[in-house]
C-alpha angles and dihedrals in degrees: 000000000000121000124186113200091206089067096036112112112186118218113252111275092021109117112221088212088066091056096047098077091052092048091050096043090056091058099041099078093054091043091046091053094045089052090048092048090051088061096053125120112278119213115237088230130019122195116185134178103253092214093063118109105253092238091055092046091048095046091053093046093049093051093047090046091052091049092046087052091052088054089046099049106018088230104148093206089073093055091046091053092046104044127071116240089247093043114163125205102212094193098042110179116226115279094015116122117243121242130024092329091063100068091037092057091041092054091049092050095048091044093057088062099034106027095175094053115154130186118207114196100222094183141352121204120194123194122156112319090340133096120184118198126191112204134196110201120198142168141106129290102232100136130058133287121180094341091310115123115219122236095200094272115167117258116205119159136140136235138183128210132191113200128195105211119211122172092351093305138097104260097170136018129197107186142171128189128194090246094164088061091045093048093048090049089050088053090240094115121040113252115241 
């Protein structure tokens, strides 16, 4: 619905000031979402198939940026905005719940060990209904992991995700993390 105030003519006895809150409220959710989306993680490099319709490309990038922001901040609202209700983790680690609860729990677990965890989106590649994101995770191990107390050691490892986008949200995710580097940095696996 579009309403132009220049063509609006109130009925006699109807105060325009009574309508303004309703008019403003109807535009605030979209404006608030636009403002939140403007603060999302930006990839250092974006490579997109030039033959993709712009709306498809932008929908994929928006979902990927929302999910990258979730990994960067730990704020679950970004994951919930990025992931489809029937989201499927196609490389589900043992013990992780399937669906949206899985990455939410994984982020909470990792952040207990690495509270200052950040995820930089090094590059995003968009082709068809797929978006590939190459991440660099970094922070300091100051919490606990598997009974080992961190001593503030630096954490720096990479991961790559491949998303299938449907209806502007991540429907499927295939991911791989450099878990060996992470385990060595945590002190759980001897360094070579």
